[in-house]
Amino acid sequence: MPKTIIVGAGAIAYAHARALRDLGVAILGVYDVNPESAARLASQYESKPLASLEQYEAMVADVDMVHLCTPPGLRIGYAEPAMRAGCHIITEKPMATTVDDAQTLVAMAEKYGVRIMVDFNHRFRAGFQKLLGLVRDGTLGDITDVFIHRIGMLGGNAGTKNDTWRRVPGMVCGMTIESLSHDIDMIVQLAGGVKDVKADIRGTIPGVPEFDNNAHVSLNLASGAMASIHSSWSAHIKNSARGVIGSKGTAILEGDDLFDFSRLRLRTDAMEFEQVVKIGDTYSLPTCTSYTNATRHFLDCMREGKESTASGAYALETLKISHAILEAAKTQQTVALH
């Protein structure tokens, strides 16, 4: 039976813990800087709450992997002792806040001969896989345009709650780094790598200028296709659409919340009328199967000795695109990816 430790016992850790239980992975320990949070999660999964970093560092020798569910700027200190002990790493997205930290994590994994997977969990959902399948099987032809539109309030409060790490100096990173990573991942999966970006971003949270929560992004892709992202964490109405326009057809994955994939609209040259397929792939942490799907993928990679499709090196490139978006917005210039 594979064994793991969860580091960080916030809301997202419960989704990972449920996936681990469903896959038969033993959670030996839970560590959080708040001992009460660690104890609460550990009690639900018959695991040991770890009261100190020393206990965590001692336990990594007994597990196969570590799940990092901390804020993204805090992961190197937990990853290094685990990698040194031979543990593979699954980390929440984004892998890090800065490119330098992400490069450090990738270099450490290479040094210690272990693997990192970054949990871009929405790519493992049924709705997105249906959209991706239409691209990969040629139904839509050559891709001209990919667009992602998603708006709504972040957790109903747009990041304004005082008890969220998103407001803490030194941890805050904003929507472009934290959440656009999902959109960037989807665009790259659908249509390939990014050539250059133009962008505008805005923040609406008083006193936290680093917290951008609205973004308009235009991307040119290496394939010759173009892409766009329109995202808001401060909108009072929830809505989303992820679409692909190709030479043979167009498909749009729609929903009524930021990450709801409720229906797939499709029309090709061969169709007289548009088809609408109800998917019902709504996003809820207690019920979403994508965390299970993502963890199963990583377990398969560990067993077969291969890299994940969401490897550390891949996640590093998505983070570079997020930083290019920030630079483009600041300079009001097109920023090329190298």
Coordinates of C-alpha atoms in Angstrom, one line a residue:
M1 CA 0.0 0.0 0.0
P2 CA 1.5 3.4 -1.0
K3 CA 2.0 5.8 2.0
T4 CA 2.0 9.6 2.1
I5 CA 2.0 12.7 4.4
I6 CA -0.2 15.7 3.8
V7 CA 1.4 19.1 4.5
G8 CA -1.2 21.8 4.9
A9 CA -4.6 21.0 6.3
G10 CA -6.8 23.7 4.8
A11 CA -10.0 23.0 2.7
I12 CA -8.2 21.7 -0.4
A13 CA -6.4 19.1 1.7
Y14 CA -9.7 17.4 2.5
A15 CA -10.3 16.8 -1.3
H16 CA -6.8 15.2 -1.6
A17 CA -7.3 13.1 1.6
R18 CA -10.6 11.8 0.2
A19 CA -8.9 10.8 -3.1
L20 CA -6.1 9.1 -1.2
R21 CA -8.6 7.1 0.8
D22 CA -10.5 6.1 -2.3
L23 CA -7.3 4.8 -3.9
G24 CA -6.1 2.9 -0.9
V25 CA -3.2 5.2 -0.1
A26 CA -2.3 5.3 3.6
I27 CA -2.0 8.8 5.1
L28 CA 0.6 8.3 7.8
G29 CA 0.7 11.9 9.0
V30 CA -0.7 15.4 8.6
Y31 CA 1.3 18.5 9.3
D32 CA 0.1 22.1 9.5
V33 CA 1.5 25.2 11.2
N34 CA -1.8 25.2 13.0
P35 CA -1.8 22.0 15.2
E36 CA -5.6 22.1 15.6
S37 CA -6.0 22.0 11.8
A38 CA -3.6 19.1 11.5
A39 CA -5.4 17.2 14.3
R40 CA -8.8 17.8 12.7
L41 CA -7.9 16.4 9.3
A42 CA -5.8 13.5 10.8
S43 CA -8.7 12.4 13.0
Q44 CA -10.9 11.8 10.0
Y45 CA -8.3 9.6 8.2
E46 CA -6.8 7.6 11.1
S47 CA -3.5 9.3 10.7
K48 CA -1.1 11.0 13.0
P49 CA -1.1 14.8 13.5
L50 CA 2.5 16.0 13.4
A51 CA 3.2 18.7 15.9
S52 CA 6.5 19.9 14.6
L53 CA 8.8 20.1 11.5
E54 CA 11.1 17.6 13.3
Q55 CA 8.3 15.0 13.4
Y56 CA 7.5 15.6 9.7
E57 CA 11.2 15.3 8.7
A58 CA 11.4 12.1 10.7
M59 CA 8.3 10.5 9.1
V60 CA 9.3 11.2 5.4
A61 CA 11.6 8.2 5.6
D62 CA 8.6 6.0 6.0
V63 CA 6.4 7.2 3.1
D64 CA 6.5 7.0 -0.7
M65 CA 5.3 10.6 -1.5
V66 CA 4.2 13.8 0.1
H67 CA 1.2 15.9 -0.7
L68 CA 1.9 19.7 -0.4
C69 CA -1.3 21.6 0.1
T70 CA 0.3 24.7 1.6
P71 CA 0.2 28.3 0.1
P72 CA 2.4 28.2 -3.0
G73 CA 5.2 30.4 -1.6
L74 CA 5.9 27.9 1.3
R75 CA 6.7 24.7 -0.4
I76 CA 10.5 24.4 -0.8
G77 CA 11.1 23.9 2.9
Y78 CA 8.8 21.0 3.0
A79 CA 9.8 19.5 -0.3
E80 CA 13.5 19.4 0.3
P81 CA 13.6 16.9 3.2
A82 CA 11.0 14.7 1.5
M83 CA 12.9 14.6 -1.8
R84 CA 16.2 14.0 0.1
A85 CA 14.5 10.9 1.7
G86 CA 13.4 9.7 -1.8
C87 CA 9.8 10.8 -1.7
H88 CA 7.9 11.9 -4.8
I89 CA 5.9 15.1 -4.5
I90 CA 2.3 16.0 -5.5
T91 CA 1.8 19.7 -5.0
E92 CA -1.2 21.9 -5.4
K93 CA -1.0 24.4 -8.2
P94 CA 0.8 26.6 -8.8
M95 CA 4.0 24.8 -7.9
A96 CA 5.5 28.1 -6.5
T97 CA 4.9 31.8 -6.5
T98 CA 8.2 32.8 -8.1
V99 CA 10.0 31.3 -11.1
D100 CA 13.2 31.0 -9.0
D101 CA 11.4 28.8 -6.4
A102 CA 9.9 26.6 -9.2
Q103 CA 13.3 26.2 -10.8
T104 CA 14.7 25.2 -7.4
L105 CA 12.0 22.6 -6.9
V106 CA 12.6 21.1 -10.4
A107 CA 16.4 21.1 -9.8
M108 CA 16.0 19.4 -6.4
A109 CA 13.7 16.7 -7.9
E110 CA 16.4 16.0 -10.5
K111 CA 19.2 16.0 -7.9
Y112 CA 17.4 13.4 -5.7
G113 CA 15.9 11.3 -8.5
V114 CA 12.3 11.9 -7.6
R115 CA 9.3 13.2 -9.5
I116 CA 7.0 16.2 -9.0
M117 CA 3.4 16.3 -10.2
V118 CA 1.4 19.6 -10.0
D119 CA -2.3 19.0 -9.5
F120 CA -3.9 20.9 -12.3
N121 CA -7.0 19.0 -11.3
H122 CA -9.4 20.5 -13.8
R123 CA -7.6 18.8 -16.7
F124 CA -8.6 15.5 -15.2
R125 CA -12.4 16.2 -15.1
A126 CA -14.9 14.6 -17.5
G127 CA -16.1 17.8 -19.0
F128 CA -12.6 19.0 -20.0
Q129 CA -11.6 15.6 -21.2
K130 CA -14.6 15.6 -23.6
L131 CA -13.5 19.0 -25.0
L132 CA -9.9 17.8 -25.3
G133 CA -11.0 14.6 -27.1
L134 CA -12.8 16.6 -29.8
V135 CA -9.5 18.5 -30.4
R136 CA -7.3 15.4 -30.4
D137 CA -9.5 13.2 -32.6
G138 CA -9.6 15.9 -35.3
T139 CA -13.4 16.6 -35.0
L140 CA -12.7 20.4 -34.9
G141 CA -9.9 20.4 -37.5
D142 CA -7.0 22.9 -37.2
I143 CA -7.4 25.1 -34.2
T144 CA -7.8 28.8 -34.8
D145 CA -8.9 30.2 -31.5
V146 CA -9.2 29.0 -27.9
F147 CA -11.0 31.1 -25.3
I148 CA -11.6 30.9 -21.6
H149 CA -14.2 33.1 -19.8
R150 CA -14.9 32.6 -16.1
I151 CA -16.4 35.0 -13.6
G152 CA -17.7 34.9 -10.1
M153 CA -16.8 35.7 -6.4
L154 CA -13.8 33.8 -5.0
G155 CA -15.4 31.7 -2.2
G156 CA -18.2 34.3 -2.0
N157 CA -15.9 36.9 -0.6
A158 CA -13.4 37.7 -3.5
G159 CA -10.4 37.1 -1.2
T160 CA -11.5 39.7 1.4
K161 CA -11.8 37.4 4.5
N162 CA -9.2 38.2 7.1
D163 CA -8.5 34.5 7.8
T164 CA -7.3 33.6 4.3
W165 CA -3.7 33.3 3.4
R166 CA -4.4 35.2 0.3
R167 CA -4.2 38.5 2.3
V168 CA -1.0 37.7 4.2
P169 CA 2.1 39.7 3.3
G170 CA 4.7 37.3 1.8
M171 CA 2.1 34.8 0.8
V172 CA -0.3 36.8 -1.4
C173 CA 0.2 36.2 -5.1
G174 CA -3.0 37.2 -6.8
M175 CA -5.3 35.4 -9.3
T176 CA -2.8 35.5 -12.2
I177 CA -0.4 33.3 -10.5
E178 CA -2.7 31.3 -8.3
S179 CA -5.7 30.5 -10.5
L180 CA -4.9 31.5 -14.2
S181 CA -2.5 28.5 -14.0
H182 CA -5.6 26.3 -14.6
D183 CA -6.5 28.4 -17.7
I184 CA -3.0 28.4 -19.1
D185 CA -2.8 24.6 -18.6
M186 CA -6.1 24.1 -20.5
I187 CA -5.0 26.3 -23.3
V188 CA -1.7 24.5 -23.7
Q189 CA -3.4 21.1 -23.5
L190 CA -5.9 22.2 -26.2
A191 CA -3.6 24.0 -28.6
G192 CA 0.0 23.9 -27.6
G193 CA 2.7 26.3 -26.2
V194 CA 2.5 30.0 -25.9
K195 CA 4.6 32.3 -28.0
D196 CA 3.8 35.7 -26.5
V197 CA 1.2 37.5 -24.3
K198 CA -0.5 40.9 -23.9
A199 CA -2.6 41.6 -20.8
D200 CA -4.4 44.0 -18.5
I201 CA -5.1 43.1 -14.9
R202 CA -6.9 44.9 -12.1
G203 CA -7.3 44.4 -8.3
T204 CA -10.2 45.5 -6.3
I205 CA -9.2 44.6 -2.7
P206 CA -8.4 47.7 -0.7
G207 CA -4.9 47.6 0.9
V208 CA -3.8 44.5 -1.0
P209 CA -2.5 45.9 -4.3
E210 CA -0.6 42.6 -5.1
F211 CA -3.9 40.7 -5.2
D212 CA -5.1 41.0 -8.8
N213 CA -8.6 39.6 -9.3
N214 CA -9.5 40.6 -12.8
A215 CA -7.6 39.7 -16.0
H216 CA -7.9 40.1 -19.7
V217 CA -5.2 38.2 -21.5
S218 CA -4.4 37.7 -25.2
L219 CA -2.0 35.0 -26.2
N220 CA -0.4 34.0 -29.5
L221 CA 0.5 30.3 -29.6
A222 CA 3.4 28.6 -31.3
S223 CA 1.0 26.7 -33.5
G224 CA -0.3 29.9 -35.1
A225 CA -3.5 29.8 -33.1
M226 CA -4.6 32.5 -30.8
A227 CA -6.1 32.3 -27.3
S228 CA -7.7 34.6 -24.7
I229 CA -8.5 34.5 -21.0
H230 CA -11.1 36.7 -19.4
S231 CA -11.3 35.9 -15.7
S232 CA -12.7 37.7 -12.6
W233 CA -12.8 36.8 -8.9
S234 CA -14.9 39.9 -8.1
A235 CA -18.0 39.4 -10.4
H236 CA -21.4 39.3 -8.7
I237 CA -22.8 36.9 -11.3
K238 CA -21.3 33.5 -11.9
N239 CA -20.6 32.2 -15.4
S240 CA -18.0 30.3 -17.5
A241 CA -17.3 29.1 -21.0
R242 CA -14.2 27.3 -22.4
G243 CA -14.3 27.1 -26.2
V244 CA -12.3 26.0 -29.2
I245 CA -12.9 27.3 -32.7
G246 CA -11.4 25.1 -35.5
S247 CA -11.5 24.8 -39.2
K248 CA -14.1 22.0 -39.1
G249 CA -16.1 22.8 -36.1
T250 CA -16.6 24.7 -32.8
A251 CA -17.1 23.4 -29.3
I252 CA -17.9 25.3 -26.1
L253 CA -17.9 23.8 -22.6
E254 CA -20.3 25.9 -20.4
G255 CA -21.3 26.2 -16.8
D256 CA -23.0 28.4 -14.3
D257 CA -20.0 28.9 -12.0
L258 CA -16.3 29.5 -12.3
F259 CA -15.4 25.9 -12.8
D260 CA -18.7 24.2 -13.7
F261 CA -18.7 22.1 -16.8
S262 CA -22.4 21.6 -17.2
R263 CA -23.0 21.3 -20.9
L264 CA -21.0 20.8 -24.1
R265 CA -22.1 22.7 -27.3
L266 CA -20.8 21.3 -30.6
R267 CA -21.4 22.1 -34.2
T268 CA -19.2 20.9 -37.1
D269 CA -19.4 21.4 -40.9
A270 CA -21.2 18.0 -41.1
M271 CA -24.0 19.1 -38.7
E272 CA -27.1 21.0 -39.8
F273 CA -27.8 22.0 -36.2
E274 CA -25.8 22.5 -33.0
Q275 CA -25.7 19.6 -30.5
V276 CA -25.9 20.3 -26.8
V277 CA -24.9 17.5 -24.5
K278 CA -25.6 17.8 -20.8
I279 CA -22.6 16.7 -18.7
G280 CA -23.4 17.9 -15.2
D281 CA -19.7 18.1 -14.3
T282 CA -20.1 20.7 -11.5
Y283 CA -17.2 21.5 -9.2
S284 CA -17.5 20.8 -5.5
L285 CA -14.6 19.9 -3.3
P286 CA -16.5 17.2 -1.3
T287 CA -17.7 15.4 -4.5
C288 CA -15.3 16.2 -7.4
T289 CA -13.6 13.1 -8.8
S290 CA -10.8 14.9 -10.4
Y291 CA -8.5 14.7 -7.4
T292 CA -8.9 11.0 -7.4
N293 CA -8.2 10.9 -11.2
A294 CA -5.1 13.1 -10.8
T295 CA -3.7 11.0 -7.9
R296 CA -4.4 7.8 -9.8
H297 CA -2.4 9.2 -12.7
F298 CA 0.5 10.0 -10.4
L299 CA 0.4 6.6 -8.8
D300 CA 0.6 5.0 -12.2
C301 CA 3.6 7.2 -13.1
M302 CA 5.3 6.2 -9.9
R303 CA 4.7 2.5 -10.6
E304 CA 5.8 2.7 -14.2
G305 CA 8.8 5.0 -13.6
K306 CA 7.7 7.8 -15.9
E307 CA 7.0 11.5 -15.7
S308 CA 3.6 12.9 -15.2
T309 CA 2.0 15.0 -18.0
A310 CA 1.8 17.7 -15.3
S311 CA 5.4 17.4 -14.2
G312 CA 7.4 20.0 -12.4
A313 CA 9.1 21.0 -15.6
Y314 CA 5.8 21.5 -17.3
A315 CA 4.4 23.5 -14.3
L316 CA 7.5 25.7 -14.4
E317 CA 6.6 26.7 -18.0
T318 CA 3.0 27.6 -17.0
L319 CA 4.3 29.7 -14.1
K320 CA 6.6 31.6 -16.5
I321 CA 3.5 32.4 -18.6
S322 CA 1.7 33.8 -15.5
H323 CA 4.7 36.0 -14.8
A324 CA 4.8 37.1 -18.4
I325 CA 1.1 38.1 -18.1
L326 CA 2.0 40.3 -15.0
E327 CA 4.9 41.8 -16.9
A328 CA 2.8 42.6 -20.0
A329 CA 0.1 44.2 -17.8
K330 CA 2.7 46.3 -16.0
T331 CA 4.6 47.5 -19.1
Q332 CA 1.7 47.5 -21.5
Q333 CA 4.0 45.7 -23.9
T334 CA 3.8 42.3 -25.6
V335 CA 6.0 39.9 -23.7
A336 CA 7.6 37.0 -25.6
L337 CA 8.1 33.6 -23.9
H338 CA 11.6 32.1 -24.4

